[in-house]
PDB file of C-alpha atoms in Angstrom:
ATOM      1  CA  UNK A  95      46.273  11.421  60.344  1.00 84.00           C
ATOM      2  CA  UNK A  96      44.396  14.438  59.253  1.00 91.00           C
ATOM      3  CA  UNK A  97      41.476  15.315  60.529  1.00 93.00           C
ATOM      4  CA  UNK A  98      40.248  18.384  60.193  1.00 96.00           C
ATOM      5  CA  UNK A  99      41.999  21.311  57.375  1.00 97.00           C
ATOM      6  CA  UNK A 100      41.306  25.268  56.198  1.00 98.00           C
ATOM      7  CA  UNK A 101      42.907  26.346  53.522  1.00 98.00           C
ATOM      8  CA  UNK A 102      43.497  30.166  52.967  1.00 98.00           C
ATOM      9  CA  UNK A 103      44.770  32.148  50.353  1.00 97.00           C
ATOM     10  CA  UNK A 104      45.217  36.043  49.311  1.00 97.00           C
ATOM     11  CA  UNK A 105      41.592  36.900  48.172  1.00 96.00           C
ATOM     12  CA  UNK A 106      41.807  38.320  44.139  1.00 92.00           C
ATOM     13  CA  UNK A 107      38.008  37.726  44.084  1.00 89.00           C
ATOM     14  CA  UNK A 108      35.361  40.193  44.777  1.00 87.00           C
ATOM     15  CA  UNK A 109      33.821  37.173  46.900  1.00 84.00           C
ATOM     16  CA  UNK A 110      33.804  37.828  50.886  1.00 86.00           C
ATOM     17  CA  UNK A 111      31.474  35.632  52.009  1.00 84.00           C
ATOM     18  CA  UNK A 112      33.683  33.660  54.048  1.00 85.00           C
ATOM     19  CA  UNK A 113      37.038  35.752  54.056  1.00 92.00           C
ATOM     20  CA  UNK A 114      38.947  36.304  57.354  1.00 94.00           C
ATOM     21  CA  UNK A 115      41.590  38.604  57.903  1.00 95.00           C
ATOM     22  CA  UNK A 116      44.503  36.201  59.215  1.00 97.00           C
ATOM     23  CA  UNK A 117      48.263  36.471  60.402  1.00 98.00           C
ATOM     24  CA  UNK A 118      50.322  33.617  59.165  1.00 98.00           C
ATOM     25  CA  UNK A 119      53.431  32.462  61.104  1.00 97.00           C
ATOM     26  CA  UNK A 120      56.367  30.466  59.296  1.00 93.00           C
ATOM     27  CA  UNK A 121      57.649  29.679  63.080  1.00 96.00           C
ATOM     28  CA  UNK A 122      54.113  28.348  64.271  1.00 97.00           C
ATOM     29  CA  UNK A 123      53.989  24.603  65.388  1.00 95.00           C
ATOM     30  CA  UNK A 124      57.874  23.984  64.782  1.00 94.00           C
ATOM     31  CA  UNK A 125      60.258  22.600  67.563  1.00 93.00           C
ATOM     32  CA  UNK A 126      63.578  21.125  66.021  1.00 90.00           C
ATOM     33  CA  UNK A 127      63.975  24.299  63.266  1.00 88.00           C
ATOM     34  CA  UNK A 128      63.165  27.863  65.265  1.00 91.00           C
ATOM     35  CA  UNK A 129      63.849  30.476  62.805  1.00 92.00           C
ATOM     36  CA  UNK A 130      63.872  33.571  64.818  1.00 94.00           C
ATOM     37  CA  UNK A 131      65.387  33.809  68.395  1.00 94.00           C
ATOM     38  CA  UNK A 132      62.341  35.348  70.071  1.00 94.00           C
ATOM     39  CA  UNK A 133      60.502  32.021  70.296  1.00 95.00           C
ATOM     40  CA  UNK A 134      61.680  28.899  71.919  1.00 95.00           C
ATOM     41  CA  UNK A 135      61.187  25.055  71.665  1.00 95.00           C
ATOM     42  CA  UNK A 136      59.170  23.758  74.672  1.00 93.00           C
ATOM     43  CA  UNK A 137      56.639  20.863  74.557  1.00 83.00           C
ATOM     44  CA  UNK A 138      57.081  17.546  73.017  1.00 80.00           C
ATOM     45  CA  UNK A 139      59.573  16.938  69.974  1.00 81.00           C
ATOM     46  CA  UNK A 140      59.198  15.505  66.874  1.00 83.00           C
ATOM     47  CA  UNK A 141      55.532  16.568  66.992  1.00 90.00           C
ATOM     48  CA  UNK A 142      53.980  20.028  64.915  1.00 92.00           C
ATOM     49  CA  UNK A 143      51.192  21.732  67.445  1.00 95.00           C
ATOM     50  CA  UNK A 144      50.818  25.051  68.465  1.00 97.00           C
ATOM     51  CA  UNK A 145      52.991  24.902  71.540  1.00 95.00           C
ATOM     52  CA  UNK A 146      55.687  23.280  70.118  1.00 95.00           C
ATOM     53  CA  UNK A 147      57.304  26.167  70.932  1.00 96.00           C
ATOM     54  CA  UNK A 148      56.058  29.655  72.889  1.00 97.00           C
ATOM     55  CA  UNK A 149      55.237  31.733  70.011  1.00 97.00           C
ATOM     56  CA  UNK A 150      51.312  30.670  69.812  1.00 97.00           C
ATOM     57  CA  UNK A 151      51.383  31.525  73.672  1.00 97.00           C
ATOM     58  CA  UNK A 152      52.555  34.997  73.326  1.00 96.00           C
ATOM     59  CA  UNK A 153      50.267  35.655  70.648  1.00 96.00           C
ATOM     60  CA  UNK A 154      47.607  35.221  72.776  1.00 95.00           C
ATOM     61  CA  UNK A 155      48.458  36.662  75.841  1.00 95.00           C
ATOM     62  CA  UNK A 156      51.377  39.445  74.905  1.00 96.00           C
ATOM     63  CA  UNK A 157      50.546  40.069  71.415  1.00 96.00           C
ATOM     64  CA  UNK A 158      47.053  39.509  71.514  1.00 94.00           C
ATOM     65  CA  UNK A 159      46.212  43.232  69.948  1.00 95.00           C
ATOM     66  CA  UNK A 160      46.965  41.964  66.471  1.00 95.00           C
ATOM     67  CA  UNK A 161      43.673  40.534  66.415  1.00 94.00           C
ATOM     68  CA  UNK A 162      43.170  43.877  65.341  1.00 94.00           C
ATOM     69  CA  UNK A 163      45.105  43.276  62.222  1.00 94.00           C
ATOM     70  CA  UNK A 164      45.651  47.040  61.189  1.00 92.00           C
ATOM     71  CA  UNK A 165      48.237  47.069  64.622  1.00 93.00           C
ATOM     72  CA  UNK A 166      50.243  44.650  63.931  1.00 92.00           C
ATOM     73  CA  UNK A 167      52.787  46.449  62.835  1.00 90.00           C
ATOM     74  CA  UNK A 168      53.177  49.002  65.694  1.00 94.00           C
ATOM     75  CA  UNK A 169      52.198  46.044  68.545  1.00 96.00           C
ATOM     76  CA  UNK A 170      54.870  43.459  67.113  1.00 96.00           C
ATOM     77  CA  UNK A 171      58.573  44.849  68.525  1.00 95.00           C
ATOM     78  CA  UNK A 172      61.217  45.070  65.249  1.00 93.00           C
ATOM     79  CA  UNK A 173      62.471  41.913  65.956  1.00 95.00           C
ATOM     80  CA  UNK A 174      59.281  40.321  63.938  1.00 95.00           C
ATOM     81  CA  UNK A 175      59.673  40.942  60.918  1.00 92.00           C
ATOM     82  CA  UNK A 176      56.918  41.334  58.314  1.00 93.00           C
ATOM     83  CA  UNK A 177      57.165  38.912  54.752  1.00 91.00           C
ATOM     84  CA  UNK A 178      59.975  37.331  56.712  1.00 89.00           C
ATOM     85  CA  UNK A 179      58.619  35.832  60.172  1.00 93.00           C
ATOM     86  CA  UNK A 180      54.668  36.479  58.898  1.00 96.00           C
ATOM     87  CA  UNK A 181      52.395  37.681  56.203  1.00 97.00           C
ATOM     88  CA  UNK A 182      49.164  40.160  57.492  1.00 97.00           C
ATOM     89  CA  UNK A 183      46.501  39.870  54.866  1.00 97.00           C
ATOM     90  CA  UNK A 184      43.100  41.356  55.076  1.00 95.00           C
ATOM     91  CA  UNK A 185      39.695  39.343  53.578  1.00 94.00           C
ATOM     92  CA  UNK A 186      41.822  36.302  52.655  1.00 96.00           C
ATOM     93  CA  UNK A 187      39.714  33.845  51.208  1.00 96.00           C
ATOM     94  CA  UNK A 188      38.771  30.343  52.073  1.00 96.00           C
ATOM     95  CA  UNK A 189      39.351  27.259  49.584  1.00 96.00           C
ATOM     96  CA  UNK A 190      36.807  25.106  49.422  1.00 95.00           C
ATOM     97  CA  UNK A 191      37.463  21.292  49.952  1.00 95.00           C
ATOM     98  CA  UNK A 192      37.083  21.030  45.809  1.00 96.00           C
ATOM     99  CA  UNK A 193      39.943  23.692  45.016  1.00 96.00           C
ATOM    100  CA  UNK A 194      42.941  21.185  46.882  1.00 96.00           C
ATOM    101  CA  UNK A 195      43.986  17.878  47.379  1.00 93.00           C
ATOM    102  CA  UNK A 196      45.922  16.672  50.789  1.00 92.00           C
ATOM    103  CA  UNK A 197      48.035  13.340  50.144  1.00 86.00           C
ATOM    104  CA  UNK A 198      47.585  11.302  53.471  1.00 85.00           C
ATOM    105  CA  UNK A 199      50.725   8.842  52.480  1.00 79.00           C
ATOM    106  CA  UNK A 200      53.439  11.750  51.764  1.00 78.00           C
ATOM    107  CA  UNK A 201      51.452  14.713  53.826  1.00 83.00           C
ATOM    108  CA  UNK A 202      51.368  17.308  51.329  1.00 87.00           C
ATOM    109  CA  UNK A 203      48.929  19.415  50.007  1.00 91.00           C
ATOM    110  CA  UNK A 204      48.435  20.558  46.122  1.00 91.00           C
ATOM    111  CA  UNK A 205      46.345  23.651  45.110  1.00 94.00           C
ATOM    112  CA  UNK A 206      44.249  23.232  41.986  1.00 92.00           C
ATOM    113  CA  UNK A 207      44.942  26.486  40.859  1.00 91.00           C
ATOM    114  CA  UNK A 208      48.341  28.018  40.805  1.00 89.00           C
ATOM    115  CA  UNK A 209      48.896  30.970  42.961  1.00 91.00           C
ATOM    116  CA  UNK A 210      50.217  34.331  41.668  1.00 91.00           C
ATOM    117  CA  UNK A 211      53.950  34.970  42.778  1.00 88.00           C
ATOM    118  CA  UNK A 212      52.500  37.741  45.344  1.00 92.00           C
ATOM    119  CA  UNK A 213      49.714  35.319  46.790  1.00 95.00           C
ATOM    120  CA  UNK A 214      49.873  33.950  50.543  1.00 96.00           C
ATOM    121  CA  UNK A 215      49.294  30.423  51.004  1.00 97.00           C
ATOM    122  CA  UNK A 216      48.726  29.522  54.815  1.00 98.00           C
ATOM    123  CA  UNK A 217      47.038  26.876  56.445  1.00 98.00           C
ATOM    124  CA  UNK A 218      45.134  25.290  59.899  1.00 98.00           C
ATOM    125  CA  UNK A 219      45.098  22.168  60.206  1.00 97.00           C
ATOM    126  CA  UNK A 220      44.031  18.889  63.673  1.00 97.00           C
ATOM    127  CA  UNK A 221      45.849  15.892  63.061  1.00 94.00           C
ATOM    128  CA  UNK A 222      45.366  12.415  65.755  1.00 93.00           C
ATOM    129  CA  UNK A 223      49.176  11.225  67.068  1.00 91.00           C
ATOM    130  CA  UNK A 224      49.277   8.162  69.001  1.00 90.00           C
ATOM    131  CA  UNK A 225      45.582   8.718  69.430  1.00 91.00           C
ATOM    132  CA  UNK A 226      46.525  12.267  70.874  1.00 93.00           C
ATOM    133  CA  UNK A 227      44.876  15.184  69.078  1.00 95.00           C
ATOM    134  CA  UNK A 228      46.851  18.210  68.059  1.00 96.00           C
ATOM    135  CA  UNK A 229      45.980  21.397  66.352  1.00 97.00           C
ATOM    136  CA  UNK A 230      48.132  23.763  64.332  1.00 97.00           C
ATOM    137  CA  UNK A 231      47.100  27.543  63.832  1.00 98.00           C
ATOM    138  CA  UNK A 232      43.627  28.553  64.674  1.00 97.00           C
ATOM    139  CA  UNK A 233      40.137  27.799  62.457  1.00 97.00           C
ATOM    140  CA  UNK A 234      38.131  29.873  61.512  1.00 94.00           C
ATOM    141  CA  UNK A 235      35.548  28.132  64.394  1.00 93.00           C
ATOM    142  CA  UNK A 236      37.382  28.794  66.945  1.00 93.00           C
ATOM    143  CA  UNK A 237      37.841  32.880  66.601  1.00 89.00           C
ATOM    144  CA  UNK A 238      34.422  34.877  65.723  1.00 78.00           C
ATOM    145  CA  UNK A 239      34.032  37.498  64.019  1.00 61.00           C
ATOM    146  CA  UNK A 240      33.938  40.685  65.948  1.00 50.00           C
ATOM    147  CA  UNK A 241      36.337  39.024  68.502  1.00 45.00           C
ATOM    148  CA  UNK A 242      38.997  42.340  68.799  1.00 43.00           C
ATOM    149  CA  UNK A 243      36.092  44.700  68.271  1.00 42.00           C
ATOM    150  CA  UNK A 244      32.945  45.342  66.143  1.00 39.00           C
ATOM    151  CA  UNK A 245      32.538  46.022  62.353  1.00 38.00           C
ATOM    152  CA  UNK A 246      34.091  44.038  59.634  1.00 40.00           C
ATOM    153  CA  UNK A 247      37.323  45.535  59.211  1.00 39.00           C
ATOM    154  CA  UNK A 248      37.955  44.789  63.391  1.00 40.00           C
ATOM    155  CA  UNK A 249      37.215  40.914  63.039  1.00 58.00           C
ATOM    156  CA  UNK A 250      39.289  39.084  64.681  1.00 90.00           C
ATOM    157  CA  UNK A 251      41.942  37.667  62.956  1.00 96.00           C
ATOM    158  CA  UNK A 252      42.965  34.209  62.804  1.00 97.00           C
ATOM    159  CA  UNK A 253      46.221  32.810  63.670  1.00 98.00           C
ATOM    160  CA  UNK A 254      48.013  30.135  60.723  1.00 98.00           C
ATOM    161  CA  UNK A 255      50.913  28.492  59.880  1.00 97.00           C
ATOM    162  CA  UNK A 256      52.272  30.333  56.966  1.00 96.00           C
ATOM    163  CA  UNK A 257      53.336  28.111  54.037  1.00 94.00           C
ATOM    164  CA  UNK A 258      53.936  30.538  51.111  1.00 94.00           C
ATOM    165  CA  UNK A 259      54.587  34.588  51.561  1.00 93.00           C
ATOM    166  CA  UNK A 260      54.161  37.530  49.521  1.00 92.00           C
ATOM    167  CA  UNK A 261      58.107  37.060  48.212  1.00 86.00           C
ATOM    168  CA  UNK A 262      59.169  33.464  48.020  1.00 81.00           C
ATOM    169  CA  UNK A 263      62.982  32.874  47.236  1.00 82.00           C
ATOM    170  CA  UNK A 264      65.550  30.197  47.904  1.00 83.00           C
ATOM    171  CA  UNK A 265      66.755  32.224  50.511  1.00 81.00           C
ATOM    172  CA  UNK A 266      63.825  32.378  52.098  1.00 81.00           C
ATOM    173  CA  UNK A 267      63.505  29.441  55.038  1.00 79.00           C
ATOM    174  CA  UNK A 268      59.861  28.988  53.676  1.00 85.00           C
ATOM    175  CA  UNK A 269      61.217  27.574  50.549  1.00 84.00           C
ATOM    176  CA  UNK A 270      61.924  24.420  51.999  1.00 83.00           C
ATOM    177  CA  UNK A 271      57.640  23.805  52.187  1.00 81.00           C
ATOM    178  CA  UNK A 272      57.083  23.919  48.700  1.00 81.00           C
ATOM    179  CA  UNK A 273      57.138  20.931  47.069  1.00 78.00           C
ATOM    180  CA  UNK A 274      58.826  21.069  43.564  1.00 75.00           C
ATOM    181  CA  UNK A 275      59.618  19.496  40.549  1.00 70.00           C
ATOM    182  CA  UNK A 276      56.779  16.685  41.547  1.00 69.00           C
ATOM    183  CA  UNK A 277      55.115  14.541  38.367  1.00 69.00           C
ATOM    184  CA  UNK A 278      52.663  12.024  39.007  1.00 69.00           C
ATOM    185  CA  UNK A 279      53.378   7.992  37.750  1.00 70.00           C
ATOM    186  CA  UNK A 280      49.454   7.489  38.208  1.00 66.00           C
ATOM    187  CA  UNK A 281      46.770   7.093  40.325  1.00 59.00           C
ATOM    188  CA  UNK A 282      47.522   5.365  43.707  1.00 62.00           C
ATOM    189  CA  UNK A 283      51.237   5.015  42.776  1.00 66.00           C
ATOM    190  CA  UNK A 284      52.241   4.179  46.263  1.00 67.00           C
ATOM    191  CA  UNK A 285      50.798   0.350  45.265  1.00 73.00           C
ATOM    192  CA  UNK A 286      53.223   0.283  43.139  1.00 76.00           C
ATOM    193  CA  UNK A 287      55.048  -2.918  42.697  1.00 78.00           C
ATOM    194  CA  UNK A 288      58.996  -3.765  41.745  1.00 76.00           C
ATOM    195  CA  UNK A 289      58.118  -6.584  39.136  1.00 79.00           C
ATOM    196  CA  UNK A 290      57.886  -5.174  36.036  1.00 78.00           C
ATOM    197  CA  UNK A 291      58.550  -1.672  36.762  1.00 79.00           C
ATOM    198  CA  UNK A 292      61.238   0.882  35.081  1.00 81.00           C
ATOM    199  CA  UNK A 293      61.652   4.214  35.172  1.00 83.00           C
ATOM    200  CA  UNK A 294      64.265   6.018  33.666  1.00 86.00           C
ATOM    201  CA  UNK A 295      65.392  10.298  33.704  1.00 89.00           C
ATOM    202  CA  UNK A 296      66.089  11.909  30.846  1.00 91.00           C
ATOM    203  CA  UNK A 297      67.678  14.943  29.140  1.00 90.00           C
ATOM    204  CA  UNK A 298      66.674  16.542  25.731  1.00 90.00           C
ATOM    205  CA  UNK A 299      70.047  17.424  24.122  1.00 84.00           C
ATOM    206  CA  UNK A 300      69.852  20.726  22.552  1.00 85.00           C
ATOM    207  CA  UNK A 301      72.120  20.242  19.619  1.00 84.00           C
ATOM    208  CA  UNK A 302      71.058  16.672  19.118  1.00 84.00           C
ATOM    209  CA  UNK A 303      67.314  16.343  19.511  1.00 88.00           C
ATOM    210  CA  UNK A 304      67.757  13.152  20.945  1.00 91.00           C
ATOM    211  CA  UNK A 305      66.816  12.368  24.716  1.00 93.00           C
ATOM    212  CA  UNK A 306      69.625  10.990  26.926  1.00 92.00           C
ATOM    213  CA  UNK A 307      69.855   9.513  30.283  1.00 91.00           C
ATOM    214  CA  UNK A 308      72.920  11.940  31.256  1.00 91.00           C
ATOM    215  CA  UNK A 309      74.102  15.647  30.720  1.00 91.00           C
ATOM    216  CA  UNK A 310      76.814  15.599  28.280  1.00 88.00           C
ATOM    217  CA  UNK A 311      78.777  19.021  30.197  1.00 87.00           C
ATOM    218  CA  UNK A 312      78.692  20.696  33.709  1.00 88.00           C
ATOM    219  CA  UNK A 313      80.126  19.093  36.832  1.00 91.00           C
ATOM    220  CA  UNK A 314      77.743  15.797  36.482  1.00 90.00           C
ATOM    221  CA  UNK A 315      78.575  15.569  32.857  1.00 87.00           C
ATOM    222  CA  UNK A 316      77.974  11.959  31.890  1.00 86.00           C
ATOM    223  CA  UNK A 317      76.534  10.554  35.312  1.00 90.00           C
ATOM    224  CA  UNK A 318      73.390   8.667  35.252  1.00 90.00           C
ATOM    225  CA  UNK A 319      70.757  11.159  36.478  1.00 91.00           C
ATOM    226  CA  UNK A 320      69.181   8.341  38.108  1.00 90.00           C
ATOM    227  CA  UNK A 321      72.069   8.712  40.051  1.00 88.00           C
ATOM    228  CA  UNK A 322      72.288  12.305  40.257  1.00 89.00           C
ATOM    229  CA  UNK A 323      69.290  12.539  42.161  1.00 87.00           C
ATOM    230  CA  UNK A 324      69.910   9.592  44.080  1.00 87.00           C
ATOM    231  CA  UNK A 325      66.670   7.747  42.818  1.00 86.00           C
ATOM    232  CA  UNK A 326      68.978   4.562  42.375  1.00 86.00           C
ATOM    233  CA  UNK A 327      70.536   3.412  45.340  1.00 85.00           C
ATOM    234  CA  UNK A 328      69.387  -0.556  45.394  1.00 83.00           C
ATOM    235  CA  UNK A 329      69.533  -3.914  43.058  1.00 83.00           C
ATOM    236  CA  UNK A 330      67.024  -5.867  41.908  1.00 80.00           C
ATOM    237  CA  UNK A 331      67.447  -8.047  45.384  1.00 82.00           C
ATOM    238  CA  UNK A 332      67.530  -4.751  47.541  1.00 82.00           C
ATOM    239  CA  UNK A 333      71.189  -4.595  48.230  1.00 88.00           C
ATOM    240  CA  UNK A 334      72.340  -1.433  48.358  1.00 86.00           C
ATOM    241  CA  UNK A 335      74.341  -1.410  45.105  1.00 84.00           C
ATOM    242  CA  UNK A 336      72.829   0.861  42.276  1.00 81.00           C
ATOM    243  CA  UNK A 337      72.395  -0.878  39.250  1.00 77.00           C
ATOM    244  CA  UNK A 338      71.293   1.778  36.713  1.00 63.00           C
TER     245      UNK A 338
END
């Protein structure tokens, strides 16, 4: 479970109370799915910490300038690629606990406030595993201020898991962590009981007005959608026959 969670975002505020200049990595904490060659999986699989794999390491220890975030890009080689591998972003602002919402069950997290299409979204977050704590990206504890130098514009900047960049596209591997097309059935739906309970997709037909449970064209013309997006796979006795 979650223990312990920062939040950051691009800062459109002229608030800087608590901002941090930070350097979020899409590659940070992942072992099964590496993007770019230069890292490698070590560690243990199937769990998300910082040295799930060696980048974290090396930005310590070979990389460690960028702390200084105005060298990143002549101290990372052209192999690490800028809005593709990370986002740099200067003053970024911390959310406060009130401005998201983490879902322990499904382990996501929802933002209060949509972000702009050039915001960064990146995160640090401690989780307990098999009552083993791990720790992904680096809070805003655990590197001071003043850290790579003096003055506010050498702070040292703080290492996160990148979770939206400046450019998000479906080509873009960092697609696959946004959640999307997600509607609430209510408040603690994951009590939600069988008996009793329907739920049906629909289509508004242009031409007709009227809602129906299919497309009427296109290559899943007249297919249940229920079916379409594979939301009915069992009967009412849980054998795996759909039953619309």
């Amino acid at each position: 479970s979650i223990t312990k969670m920062e939040v950051w975002v691009t800062n459109k505020t002229s608030n800087f109370e608590q901002a941090r200049n930070i350097i979020a990595f899409a590659d940070l904490g992942e072992h099964d799915i590496i993007h770019n060659p230069m890292w490698s999986a070590q560690g243990s699989a199937g769990v998300t910490y910082n040295d799930a794999n060696n980048l974290y390491a090396q930005l310590i220890s070979t990389y460690s300038a960028v702390r200084d975030i105005r060298r990143a890009n002549t101290v990372f080689p052209g192999a690490i690629v800028q809005g593709q591998d990370y986002e740099k972003i200067e003053n970024a602002r911390l959310l406060r606990p009130s401005e998201y919402t983490y879902q322990p069950q499904l382990g996501y997290l929802s933002l209060r406030s949509a972000l702009q299409a050039d915001e960064v979204l990146a995160v640090a977050f401690e989780f307990t595993y098999n009552g083993q704590a791990y720790q992904v990206g680096e809070f805003s504890s655990d590197i001071t201020d003043g850290s790579a130098g003096t003055g506010a514009s050498q702070s040292g900047a703080l290492f996160l898991k990148l979770l939206k960049p400046v450019s998000l596209s479906p080509v873009s591997y960092t697609w696959d962590l946004m959640m999307k097309n997600i509607y609430s059935v209510g408040y603690n739906a994951y009590n939600l009981q069988s008996a009793g309970f329907k739920m049906n997709i629909t289509y508004q037909s242009d031409t007709t007005g009227v809602y129906l449970n299919y497309i009427p064209e296109g290559n899943i013309r007249n297919e249940l959608l229920l079916r379409v997006m594979n939301l009915d796979r069992l009967n009412s006795k849980n054998d795996p026959y759909p039953d619309g």
